[in-house]
Coordinates of C-alpha atoms in Angstrom, one line a residue:
Chain A
M10 CA -54.7 -2.2 18.0
E11 CA -55.1 -1.4 14.3
H12 CA -52.2 -0.7 12.0
S13 CA -52.5 1.5 9.0
R14 CA -50.0 -0.4 6.9
S15 CA -50.9 -3.4 4.7
L16 CA -49.3 -6.8 4.9
G17 CA -47.4 -7.9 1.9
E18 CA -46.1 -11.2 0.5
P19 CA -44.1 -13.6 2.7
I20 CA -40.6 -12.2 3.2
L21 CA -39.4 -15.3 5.2
S22 CA -40.6 -18.9 4.8
M23 CA -39.4 -21.8 6.9
D24 CA -40.2 -25.2 5.5
E25 CA -40.2 -28.4 7.6
I26 CA -37.4 -27.2 9.8
S27 CA -36.0 -29.8 12.2
L28 CA -33.2 -29.1 14.6
S29 CA -31.8 -31.5 17.2
F30 CA -29.0 -31.4 19.8
G31 CA -27.9 -34.9 20.4
G32 CA -31.1 -36.8 21.3
V33 CA -33.1 -33.7 22.0
N34 CA -35.4 -32.4 19.3
A35 CA -35.4 -28.7 19.7
L36 CA -37.6 -28.2 16.6
S37 CA -39.4 -30.8 14.6
N38 CA -41.0 -30.1 11.2
V39 CA -41.8 -26.5 11.9
S40 CA -43.1 -24.6 8.9
L41 CA -44.1 -20.9 9.0
H42 CA -44.3 -17.8 6.9
V43 CA -43.6 -14.3 7.9
R44 CA -45.2 -11.7 5.7
E45 CA -43.6 -8.4 4.9
H46 CA -44.4 -5.6 7.4
E47 CA -46.1 -7.8 9.9
I48 CA -45.4 -8.2 13.6
L49 CA -45.3 -11.9 14.3
A50 CA -45.1 -13.2 17.9
I51 CA -43.8 -16.6 18.9
I52 CA -45.0 -17.8 22.2
G53 CA -44.8 -21.1 24.1
P54 CA -43.5 -22.6 27.3
N55 CA -39.9 -22.6 28.3
G56 CA -37.8 -24.9 26.2
A57 CA -40.4 -25.0 23.5
G58 CA -37.8 -24.0 20.9
K59 CA -38.6 -20.3 20.4
S60 CA -35.0 -19.0 20.7
S61 CA -33.8 -22.0 18.6
L62 CA -36.1 -20.9 15.9
L63 CA -34.7 -17.4 15.9
N64 CA -31.2 -18.9 15.9
V65 CA -32.0 -20.9 12.8
I66 CA -33.4 -17.8 11.1
N67 CA -30.2 -15.8 11.5
G68 CA -27.8 -18.6 11.0
V69 CA -26.4 -19.4 14.5
Y70 CA -27.9 -22.9 14.3
H71 CA -28.0 -25.0 11.2
P72 CA -31.2 -27.0 10.9
S73 CA -30.7 -30.7 10.4
K74 CA -33.6 -30.8 8.0
G75 CA -35.7 -28.2 6.1
T76 CA -35.0 -25.0 4.2
V77 CA -35.2 -21.3 5.0
T78 CA -36.2 -18.9 2.2
F79 CA -35.6 -15.2 2.8
K80 CA -36.4 -12.6 0.2
G81 CA -36.7 -15.3 -2.4
A82 CA -33.4 -16.9 -1.8
T83 CA -33.5 -20.4 -0.3
R84 CA -30.6 -21.7 1.8
A85 CA -29.9 -24.6 3.9
Q86 CA -27.0 -23.2 5.8
M87 CA -25.5 -19.8 6.3
R88 CA -23.2 -18.0 8.7
P89 CA -24.6 -15.3 11.0
H90 CA -22.7 -12.5 9.2
E91 CA -24.2 -13.6 5.9
A92 CA -27.7 -13.3 7.5
A93 CA -26.8 -9.8 8.6
S94 CA -25.7 -8.8 5.2
Q95 CA -29.1 -10.0 3.8
G96 CA -30.9 -7.7 6.2
I97 CA -31.7 -9.8 9.3
A98 CA -30.9 -8.1 12.7
R99 CA -31.7 -9.3 16.2
T100 CA -31.6 -8.6 19.9
F101 CA -30.9 -11.2 22.5
Q102 CA -32.8 -12.7 25.5
N103 CA -29.8 -12.0 27.7
I104 CA -28.5 -8.6 26.7
A105 CA -25.6 -9.0 24.3
L106 CA -24.2 -5.5 24.2
F107 CA -20.5 -4.7 24.0
K108 CA -20.0 -3.7 27.6
G109 CA -16.8 -1.8 27.3
M110 CA -18.0 0.5 24.5
T111 CA -20.2 3.6 24.7
V112 CA -23.8 3.6 23.6
L113 CA -22.7 5.5 20.5
D114 CA -20.1 3.0 19.6
N115 CA -22.4 0.1 20.2
I116 CA -25.0 1.5 17.8
M117 CA -22.2 2.4 15.3
T118 CA -21.2 -1.2 15.2
G119 CA -24.7 -1.8 13.7
R120 CA -23.5 0.2 10.7
T121 CA -20.5 -2.0 10.1
L122 CA -21.8 -3.7 7.0
K123 CA -22.6 -0.4 5.4
M124 CA -19.1 1.0 5.8
R125 CA -16.6 0.7 3.0
A126 CA -13.5 2.8 3.7
G127 CA -10.4 0.7 3.3
F128 CA -7.7 -0.1 5.9
F129 CA -5.2 2.5 4.7
W130 CA -7.8 5.4 4.9
Q131 CA -8.8 4.3 8.3
C132 CA -5.2 4.4 9.5
I133 CA -4.8 8.1 8.6
Y134 CA -8.5 9.0 9.3
V135 CA -8.8 11.4 6.4
G136 CA -10.9 11.6 3.3
K137 CA -13.2 8.6 2.8
A138 CA -12.8 7.1 6.3
R139 CA -13.6 10.4 8.1
N140 CA -16.5 11.3 5.8
E141 CA -17.9 7.9 6.2
E142 CA -17.8 8.1 10.0
I143 CA -19.6 11.4 9.9
E144 CA -22.2 10.2 7.4
H145 CA -23.0 7.2 9.5
R146 CA -23.0 9.2 12.7
H147 CA -26.0 11.1 11.2
K148 CA -28.0 7.9 10.8
V149 CA -27.0 6.7 14.3
E150 CA -28.1 10.0 15.8
E151 CA -31.5 9.6 14.1
I152 CA -31.8 6.3 15.9
I153 CA -30.6 7.8 19.2
D154 CA -33.3 10.5 18.8
F155 CA -35.9 7.9 17.9
L156 CA -35.2 5.9 21.1
Q157 CA -34.8 9.0 23.2
I158 CA -31.4 8.1 24.6
Q159 CA -29.6 11.3 23.7
S160 CA -28.4 12.0 27.2
I161 CA -26.5 8.7 27.5
R162 CA -24.8 8.5 24.1
K163 CA -21.3 8.8 25.6
T164 CA -21.9 6.4 28.5
P165 CA -20.3 3.0 28.5
V166 CA -23.3 0.5 28.3
G167 CA -22.0 -1.5 31.2
R168 CA -23.0 1.4 33.5
L169 CA -26.6 1.7 32.2
P170 CA -29.7 0.2 33.9
Y171 CA -31.3 -2.9 32.4
G172 CA -34.2 -1.2 30.7
L173 CA -31.9 1.3 28.9
Q174 CA -29.5 -1.5 27.9
K175 CA -32.5 -3.3 26.2
R176 CA -33.2 -0.1 24.4
V177 CA -29.6 0.4 23.2
E178 CA -29.6 -3.2 22.0
L179 CA -32.7 -2.4 19.9
G180 CA -30.9 0.7 18.6
R181 CA -27.9 -1.4 17.5
A182 CA -30.2 -3.8 15.6
L183 CA -32.0 -0.8 14.0
A184 CA -28.8 0.8 12.9
A185 CA -28.4 -2.0 10.4
E186 CA -31.6 -0.9 8.8
P187 CA -32.9 -4.5 8.7
D188 CA -35.7 -5.8 6.6
L189 CA -36.4 -8.4 9.3
L190 CA -35.9 -7.7 13.0
L191 CA -35.8 -10.6 15.5
L192 CA -36.5 -9.6 19.1
D193 CA -35.9 -12.2 21.7
E194 CA -37.9 -11.3 24.8
P195 CA -37.5 -7.5 24.4
M196 CA -39.6 -6.8 27.5
A197 CA -38.3 -9.5 29.8
G198 CA -37.6 -8.2 33.3
M199 CA -39.1 -4.7 32.7
N200 CA -41.6 -2.8 34.7
I201 CA -44.9 -1.7 33.3
E202 CA -43.6 1.7 32.2
E203 CA -40.6 0.3 30.5
K204 CA -42.8 -2.3 28.8
E205 CA -45.1 0.5 27.5
D206 CA -42.1 2.4 26.1
M207 CA -40.7 -0.7 24.5
S208 CA -44.0 -1.6 22.9
R209 CA -44.3 1.9 21.5
F210 CA -40.8 1.6 20.0
V211 CA -41.7 -1.8 18.4
L212 CA -44.9 -0.4 16.9
D213 CA -43.1 2.7 15.7
V214 CA -40.3 0.8 14.1
N215 CA -42.9 -1.3 12.3
D216 CA -45.0 1.7 11.3
E217 CA -42.3 4.2 10.4
F218 CA -39.6 2.0 8.8
G219 CA -41.9 -0.8 7.6
T220 CA -39.7 -3.3 9.3
T221 CA -41.0 -6.9 9.6
I222 CA -40.7 -8.0 13.2
V223 CA -40.6 -11.4 14.7
L224 CA -40.7 -11.3 18.5
I225 CA -40.7 -13.8 21.4
E226 CA -42.5 -12.6 24.4
H227 CA -44.0 -14.1 27.6
D228 CA -46.2 -11.2 28.5
M229 CA -49.5 -12.2 26.9
G230 CA -51.0 -8.7 27.2
V231 CA -48.1 -7.3 25.1
V232 CA -48.2 -10.1 22.6
M233 CA -52.0 -9.9 22.0
D234 CA -51.9 -6.1 21.6
L235 CA -48.8 -5.8 19.4
S236 CA -48.9 -8.7 17.0
D237 CA -50.7 -9.2 13.8
R238 CA -50.2 -12.9 14.1
V239 CA -49.1 -15.4 16.8
I240 CA -47.3 -18.7 16.4
V241 CA -47.3 -21.1 19.3
L242 CA -44.6 -23.7 19.9
D243 CA -44.6 -26.6 22.3
Y244 CA -41.9 -29.2 22.6
G245 CA -40.5 -28.1 19.3
R246 CA -43.8 -28.4 17.4
K247 CA -46.0 -25.7 16.0
I248 CA -49.4 -26.1 17.7
G249 CA -51.0 -22.8 16.8
D250 CA -50.8 -20.2 14.1
G251 CA -53.3 -17.3 13.7
T252 CA -54.5 -13.9 14.8
P253 CA -54.4 -13.2 18.5
D254 CA -58.1 -13.8 18.8
E255 CA -57.8 -17.2 17.1
I256 CA -55.0 -18.2 19.4
R257 CA -56.8 -17.1 22.5
S258 CA -59.6 -19.5 21.7
N259 CA -57.4 -22.4 20.4
Q260 CA -57.9 -25.3 22.8
D261 CA -54.5 -26.8 22.1
V262 CA -52.8 -23.6 23.0
I263 CA -54.9 -23.1 26.1
D264 CA -53.9 -26.6 27.3
A265 CA -50.2 -26.2 26.5
Y266 CA -49.5 -22.7 27.5
L267 CA -52.2 -20.1 28.2
G268 CA -54.2 -22.0 30.7
V269 CA -57.6 -20.9 31.9
T270 CA -58.5 -18.4 34.6
H271 CA -60.0 -20.1 37.6
Chain B
M23 CA -13.0 22.6 37.5
F24 CA -9.7 22.2 35.7
Y25 CA -11.1 19.5 33.4
R26 CA -14.5 20.9 32.4
E27 CA -16.0 20.6 29.0
A28 CA -18.6 23.2 29.9
G29 CA -18.6 25.9 27.3
Q30 CA -17.0 23.8 24.6
F31 CA -19.8 23.5 22.2
K32 CA -19.4 21.2 19.3
S33 CA -21.6 22.1 16.3
S34 CA -20.6 19.3 14.0
Y35 CA -20.2 15.5 14.3
A36 CA -16.7 16.0 12.9
A37 CA -15.7 18.1 15.9
D38 CA -17.3 15.6 18.2
Q39 CA -15.5 12.7 16.6
A40 CA -12.1 14.4 16.7
A41 CA -9.3 12.3 18.4
F42 CA -9.3 14.7 21.3
P43 CA -12.6 16.5 21.4
I44 CA -11.9 18.3 24.7
A45 CA -9.5 21.3 24.7
Q46 CA -7.7 20.3 27.9
D47 CA -6.7 17.0 26.3
R48 CA -5.3 18.8 23.3
I49 CA -3.3 21.1 25.6
F50 CA -2.1 18.1 27.6
I51 CA -1.0 16.2 24.5
G52 CA 0.7 19.4 23.1
I53 CA 2.7 19.8 26.4
W54 CA 3.8 16.2 26.2
L55 CA 4.9 16.6 22.6
L56 CA 6.9 19.7 23.6
I57 CA 8.5 17.9 26.4
G58 CA 9.3 14.9 24.2
F59 CA 10.6 16.8 21.2
V60 CA 12.2 19.9 22.8
A61 CA 12.7 19.7 26.5
I62 CA 14.2 16.2 26.8
P63 CA 16.7 16.5 23.9
L64 CA 17.9 19.8 25.4
L65 CA 18.1 18.8 29.1
S66 CA 19.1 15.2 29.4
N67 CA 22.4 13.4 29.1
E68 CA 23.7 10.4 27.2
Y69 CA 23.1 8.0 30.1
L70 CA 19.4 8.9 30.4
F71 CA 18.9 8.5 26.6
R72 CA 20.5 5.1 26.6
A73 CA 19.1 3.7 29.8
I74 CA 15.7 5.2 29.9
F75 CA 14.3 7.2 27.0
I76 CA 15.2 5.0 24.0
P77 CA 14.1 1.7 25.7
F78 CA 11.0 3.4 26.9
L79 CA 10.0 4.6 23.5
I80 CA 10.6 1.3 21.8
L81 CA 8.9 -0.8 24.4
A82 CA 6.0 1.6 24.4
L83 CA 5.7 0.9 20.7
A84 CA 5.7 -2.8 21.4
A85 CA 3.2 -2.4 24.2
L86 CA 1.0 -0.3 22.0
G87 CA 1.0 -3.1 19.4
L88 CA 0.2 -5.7 22.0
N89 CA -2.5 -3.6 23.5
L90 CA -4.3 -3.5 20.1
L91 CA -4.4 -7.2 20.2
V92 CA -5.0 -8.0 23.9
G93 CA -6.7 -4.8 25.1
Y94 CA -8.9 -4.0 22.1
C95 CA -9.5 -7.4 20.5
G96 CA -9.3 -9.5 23.6
Q97 CA -6.9 -12.1 22.2
V98 CA -4.2 -13.0 24.8
S99 CA -0.7 -13.3 23.3
L100 CA 2.5 -14.4 25.0
G101 CA 4.4 -14.3 21.7
T102 CA 5.5 -10.6 21.8
G103 CA 9.1 -11.4 22.2
A104 CA 8.9 -13.8 19.2
F105 CA 7.3 -11.2 17.0
M106 CA 9.9 -8.6 18.0
A107 CA 12.6 -11.1 17.2
V108 CA 11.0 -11.7 13.7
G109 CA 11.1 -7.9 13.2
A110 CA 14.7 -7.6 14.3
Y111 CA 16.0 -10.6 12.3
A112 CA 14.0 -9.7 9.2
A113 CA 15.3 -6.2 9.3
Y114 CA 18.8 -7.5 9.6
N115 CA 18.3 -9.9 6.7
F116 CA 16.8 -7.3 4.4
W117 CA 19.5 -4.9 5.3
I118 CA 22.4 -7.3 4.8
R119 CA 21.0 -9.0 1.6
I120 CA 19.8 -5.9 -0.2
P121 CA 22.9 -3.6 -0.4
G122 CA 22.1 0.1 0.0
L123 CA 18.6 -0.5 1.4
N124 CA 17.3 2.4 3.4
P125 CA 17.1 1.2 7.0
L126 CA 13.6 2.7 7.4
I127 CA 12.4 0.7 4.5
A128 CA 14.0 -2.4 6.0
F129 CA 12.1 -1.7 9.2
V130 CA 8.8 -1.4 7.3
L131 CA 9.5 -4.6 5.4
A132 CA 10.4 -6.3 8.7
G133 CA 7.1 -5.2 10.1
G134 CA 5.5 -6.8 7.1
V135 CA 7.2 -10.1 7.7
A136 CA 6.2 -9.9 11.4
T137 CA 2.6 -9.3 10.2
L138 CA 2.6 -12.5 8.1
V139 CA 4.1 -14.5 11.0
G140 CA 1.6 -12.9 13.4
I141 CA -1.3 -13.9 11.1
V142 CA 0.0 -17.5 10.9
F143 CA 0.2 -17.7 14.7
G144 CA -3.1 -15.9 15.0
I145 CA -5.0 -18.7 13.2
P146 CA -5.5 -20.7 16.4
S147 CA -7.4 -17.8 17.8
L148 CA -10.3 -18.7 15.4
R149 CA -10.9 -21.8 17.4
I150 CA -9.6 -21.2 20.9
K151 CA -9.7 -18.4 23.4
G152 CA -8.2 -17.1 26.7
F153 CA -5.6 -19.3 28.4
Y154 CA -5.6 -21.8 25.6
L155 CA -4.7 -19.2 23.1
A156 CA -2.0 -17.8 25.4
V157 CA -0.4 -21.3 25.3
A158 CA -0.7 -21.4 21.5
T159 CA 1.1 -18.1 21.2
L160 CA 3.7 -19.3 23.6
A161 CA 4.5 -21.9 21.0
A162 CA 5.4 -19.1 18.7
Q163 CA 7.8 -17.8 21.3
F164 CA 9.6 -21.1 21.8
F165 CA 9.7 -21.8 18.1
M166 CA 11.2 -18.5 17.2
D167 CA 13.8 -18.7 20.0
W168 CA 14.9 -22.1 18.6
M169 CA 14.8 -21.0 15.0
F170 CA 17.0 -17.9 15.4
A171 CA 19.4 -19.7 17.6
R172 CA 19.7 -22.8 15.4
V173 CA 19.1 -21.8 11.8
G174 CA 22.3 -20.2 10.7
W175 CA 20.9 -18.4 7.7
F176 CA 19.0 -15.9 9.8
T177 CA 22.2 -14.7 11.5
N178 CA 24.1 -14.9 8.2
Y179 CA 26.2 -17.8 9.7
T180 CA 28.0 -15.7 12.3
P181 CA 29.9 -18.2 14.5
S182 CA 28.7 -16.7 17.8
G183 CA 25.1 -16.5 16.7
S184 CA 25.0 -12.9 17.7
I185 CA 24.4 -10.0 15.3
A186 CA 26.1 -6.6 15.2
V187 CA 24.9 -3.7 13.1
P188 CA 26.6 -0.3 12.7
P189 CA 24.6 2.9 13.4
I190 CA 22.0 3.3 10.8
S191 CA 22.0 6.2 8.3
V192 CA 19.1 7.5 6.3
F193 CA 19.9 9.6 3.2
G194 CA 23.4 10.2 4.5
F195 CA 22.1 11.3 7.9
E196 CA 23.8 9.3 10.6
F197 CA 21.8 8.2 13.6
D198 CA 25.0 7.9 15.6
S199 CA 24.4 10.0 18.7
P200 CA 21.9 9.0 21.4
V201 CA 19.8 12.2 20.9
R202 CA 19.4 11.5 17.2
R203 CA 18.3 7.9 17.9
Y204 CA 15.9 9.2 20.5
M205 CA 14.4 11.6 18.0
L206 CA 14.1 8.8 15.4
C207 CA 12.3 6.5 17.9
L208 CA 10.1 9.3 19.2
T209 CA 9.0 10.3 15.7
I210 CA 8.2 6.7 14.7
L211 CA 6.3 6.2 18.0
V212 CA 4.2 9.3 17.5
L213 CA 3.3 8.3 14.0
F214 CA 2.3 4.8 15.1
A215 CA 0.3 6.1 18.1
I216 CA -1.7 8.3 15.7
V217 CA -2.4 5.3 13.4
A218 CA -3.4 3.2 16.4
K219 CA -5.8 6.0 17.7
N220 CA -7.3 6.3 14.2
I221 CA -7.8 2.5 13.8
V222 CA -9.5 2.1 17.2
R223 CA -11.9 4.9 16.7
G224 CA -13.1 3.7 13.3
R225 CA -14.9 0.7 11.9
I226 CA -12.0 -1.8 12.4
G227 CA -11.4 -0.8 16.1
R228 CA -15.1 -1.1 16.8
G229 CA -15.1 -4.5 15.2
W230 CA -12.2 -5.6 17.5
M231 CA -13.9 -4.3 20.6
A232 CA -17.1 -5.9 19.7
T233 CA -15.3 -9.3 19.1
R234 CA -13.7 -8.8 22.5
D235 CA -16.9 -8.0 24.4
M236 CA -19.3 -10.5 22.8
D237 CA -18.2 -12.4 19.8
V238 CA -21.6 -14.0 19.1
A239 CA -23.4 -10.7 19.0
A240 CA -20.6 -9.2 16.9
E241 CA -21.0 -11.9 14.2
I242 CA -24.8 -11.4 14.2
I243 CA -24.4 -7.7 13.3
G244 CA -22.0 -8.6 10.5
I245 CA -18.5 -8.4 12.0
R246 CA -16.7 -11.5 10.7
P247 CA -14.7 -12.9 13.7
M248 CA -12.1 -14.3 11.4
Y249 CA -11.4 -10.9 9.8
A250 CA -11.5 -9.1 13.2
K251 CA -9.1 -11.4 15.0
L252 CA -6.6 -11.9 12.2
S253 CA -6.6 -8.2 11.4
A254 CA -5.8 -7.5 15.1
F255 CA -3.0 -10.0 15.0
A256 CA -1.7 -8.5 11.8
V257 CA -1.7 -4.9 12.9
S258 CA -0.4 -5.8 16.3
S259 CA 2.4 -7.8 14.9
F260 CA 3.4 -5.0 12.5
F261 CA 3.8 -2.6 15.4
I262 CA 5.7 -5.2 17.4
G263 CA 7.9 -6.2 14.5
V264 CA 8.9 -2.6 13.9
A265 CA 9.6 -2.2 17.6
G266 CA 11.7 -5.3 17.4
A267 CA 13.7 -3.9 14.5
L268 CA 14.2 -0.7 16.4
W269 CA 15.2 -2.6 19.5
G270 CA 17.9 -4.4 17.6
F271 CA 19.2 -1.7 15.3
V272 CA 18.7 1.5 17.4
H273 CA 18.9 0.4 21.0
L274 CA 21.1 -2.7 21.2
G275 CA 23.2 -2.5 18.1
S276 CA 24.3 -6.1 18.6
W277 CA 22.1 -8.8 19.9
E278 CA 21.5 -12.5 20.2
P279 CA 18.2 -14.5 20.4
L280 CA 18.2 -14.1 24.2
A281 CA 17.3 -10.4 23.7
F282 CA 13.8 -11.5 22.6
D283 CA 13.2 -14.4 25.0
I284 CA 10.1 -15.2 27.0
N285 CA 10.9 -12.5 29.6
R286 CA 10.5 -9.9 26.9
S287 CA 7.0 -11.2 26.2
F288 CA 6.1 -11.2 29.8
S289 CA 7.4 -7.7 30.5
I290 CA 5.5 -6.2 27.6
L291 CA 2.3 -8.1 28.6
F292 CA 2.8 -6.6 32.1
M293 CA 3.1 -3.1 30.6
V294 CA -0.2 -3.6 28.9
I295 CA -1.9 -4.9 32.0
I296 CA -0.5 -2.4 34.4
G297 CA -0.9 0.5 32.0
G298 CA -4.5 -0.4 31.1
L299 CA -6.1 -2.8 28.7
G300 CA -7.8 -1.2 25.8
S301 CA -6.1 2.2 26.2
I302 CA -3.5 3.9 24.1
L303 CA -2.4 6.1 27.0
G304 CA -2.1 2.9 29.0
A305 CA 0.6 1.5 26.7
F306 CA 2.7 4.6 27.4
L307 CA 2.0 4.6 31.2
G308 CA 2.7 0.9 31.4
A309 CA 6.0 1.1 29.5
A310 CA 7.1 4.1 31.6
F311 CA 6.2 2.2 34.8
I312 CA 8.1 -1.0 33.8
T313 CA 11.2 0.7 32.3
V314 CA 11.7 3.7 34.7
L315 CA 10.7 2.2 38.0
P316 CA 13.5 -0.4 38.3
L317 CA 16.1 2.3 37.5
F318 CA 14.5 4.6 40.0
L319 CA 14.5 1.9 42.7
N320 CA 18.1 1.2 41.8
Q321 CA 19.2 4.7 42.3
L322 CA 17.1 5.4 45.4
P323 CA 19.6 4.1 48.0
I324 CA 22.4 6.1 46.5
W325 CA 20.4 9.3 46.6
L326 CA 19.3 8.5 50.2
G327 CA 23.0 7.9 51.1
I328 CA 22.3 4.3 52.3
E329 CA 25.2 1.9 51.9
I330 CA 23.9 -1.4 50.4
S331 CA 25.8 -3.9 48.3
T332 CA 24.9 -3.9 44.6
A333 CA 23.6 -7.5 44.8
M334 CA 21.4 -6.5 47.7
I335 CA 20.0 -3.5 45.8
S336 CA 19.0 -5.7 42.8
H337 CA 17.3 -8.2 45.1
I338 CA 15.4 -5.5 46.9
E339 CA 14.6 -3.9 43.6
F340 CA 12.9 -7.1 42.4
M341 CA 10.9 -7.5 45.6
I342 CA 9.6 -3.9 45.6
F343 CA 8.9 -4.1 42.0
G344 CA 6.9 -7.3 42.4
A345 CA 5.0 -5.9 45.4
L346 CA 4.1 -2.7 43.5
I347 CA 2.7 -4.7 40.6
V348 CA 0.6 -6.8 42.9
F349 CA -0.5 -3.6 44.7
F350 CA -1.5 -1.9 41.5
L351 CA -3.4 -4.8 40.2
A352 CA -5.3 -5.2 43.5
V353 CA -6.1 -1.5 43.8
E354 CA -6.9 -0.9 40.2
P355 CA -7.2 -3.9 38.0
L356 CA -8.0 -1.8 35.0
G357 CA -4.6 -0.2 35.1
L358 CA -2.9 3.2 35.3
A359 CA -5.0 4.6 32.5
R360 CA -8.1 3.9 34.5
L361 CA -6.6 5.8 37.5
W362 CA -6.0 8.8 35.1
Q363 CA -9.6 8.5 33.9
I364 CA -10.8 8.6 37.5
A365 CA -8.5 11.6 38.2
K366 CA -10.1 13.4 35.2
E367 CA -13.6 12.8 36.4
K368 CA -12.6 14.1 39.9
L369 CA -10.9 17.1 38.3
R370 CA -14.1 18.0 36.5
L371 CA -15.7 18.9 39.8
W372 CA -12.9 19.7 42.1
P373 CA -12.9 21.6 44.5
F374 CA -16.6 21.3 44.6
P375 CA -18.2 18.1 45.9
Y376 CA -20.7 17.9 43.0

């Protein structure tokens, strides 16, 4: 699949990242670059360190060694909310929506960092607080339209089927208007039709908003079709980095993960 | 068919985001305000004000405050009685040490003191959750009980340790009759309920609910857990502190530390759980259930003309009350507010099956 946009400079660089839990090395000396506007897929067997890598990027885990450079700023450690304010959003492998809240409220939480009205104005809900709610509602409604979930906007997310919950979670991440979007297995557990829809959304987000996307996915068909570049992890090490075609013919990757058709 | 939103078209986000977007809800609230502000003052007698309505209003305010913390932000607290005590004693000390201070300002200042104390005892919530946090807030309860009983300064060195205050007056207007006190409490409660509703439908409320439902995800989209939890403790304690000040000054008139002991904490937590966690209506329903039902059970044998000794009545009252709580929690763990929600969903269609 060809994209019309051009890839830019690296927006995110990870340099010699190591991460260990006790004696287990989740990541060892992983270096990678993510270029602006690209779709980068991370693949690898279970326990290879893919989710840990995402957790390092948005500050949930602090690497024991190495640096992360995002938009020109290098940092060793940061809190997740700081990553959020720098423009990194993500979805989770196991859906992490706010179950007691409606779809609308869930997506509105994605706008939190862009809202400014003070406590006092919120208490009386006039002036600034009210205007701000309405202004952000416009943006949220655009996302609801984009994801085609208009009919469920007032439904508590706990009542929605799995595929729609995944979509709402994507909506919540998009509401933050991120520069870098991390998707942890966005198509896990979906049927073919839902996967096609989700793939379309991922491509559209990339095309229309120019968002850089890093995704973890196990469905090789999806990975090879969507991504501009693929990185392969195995036992916390990077064993492959290249275009889908290069990865497909990389012998290390075939041995570790892809296998051969008999 | 009675609760249909069909035909109510909203053409702006402002209308859709109103506190009560559906006309029936607005009518319903209007009726309750009429009952509260007009019907009850005209129709009820002194006993009803003293025994039911004033305690109900004040405890509803405390339950509302606790519900913001437990129901919306998911932080369990057993220190409600302590924060009420802080409110009551702080109001007393402001009132006695600053001559001529308007009691309403004393109440607000007392709420401010309760807010600070609430934030201090909310700090453990940054590290611990659930039952462990409940135990940590229990420490607040025991500490405050001890402090107000033992440190004479707080009671202005009264020998008995109990405090008595005359009826309050604001700008020369005496709140000496039950109906006037009732109106004062009702007005304060309505104002606080509006504030609570506004907070929970805005950014801060969404932050609380997000922290409650999934704190890791909340932090990743930029909601700082520390800010969310401590702001919930602060706002909740302010509500509870004002409720405590009202309980002392308006309802009791004279009190000792026992008025705010652990039983008070439990009964307000029960109100929140029975009424419905995470629901403003729930705080009112729960407070009504807990304050009115015992009195109702107490009166029932008399109305039925059954001769039972008073001691027996109070025993039976406890048993039935306990059984009802268990029954409600078994049938509807999400509380009375959820029952009302289900009723509304049914009323949308009734009498048609679908």
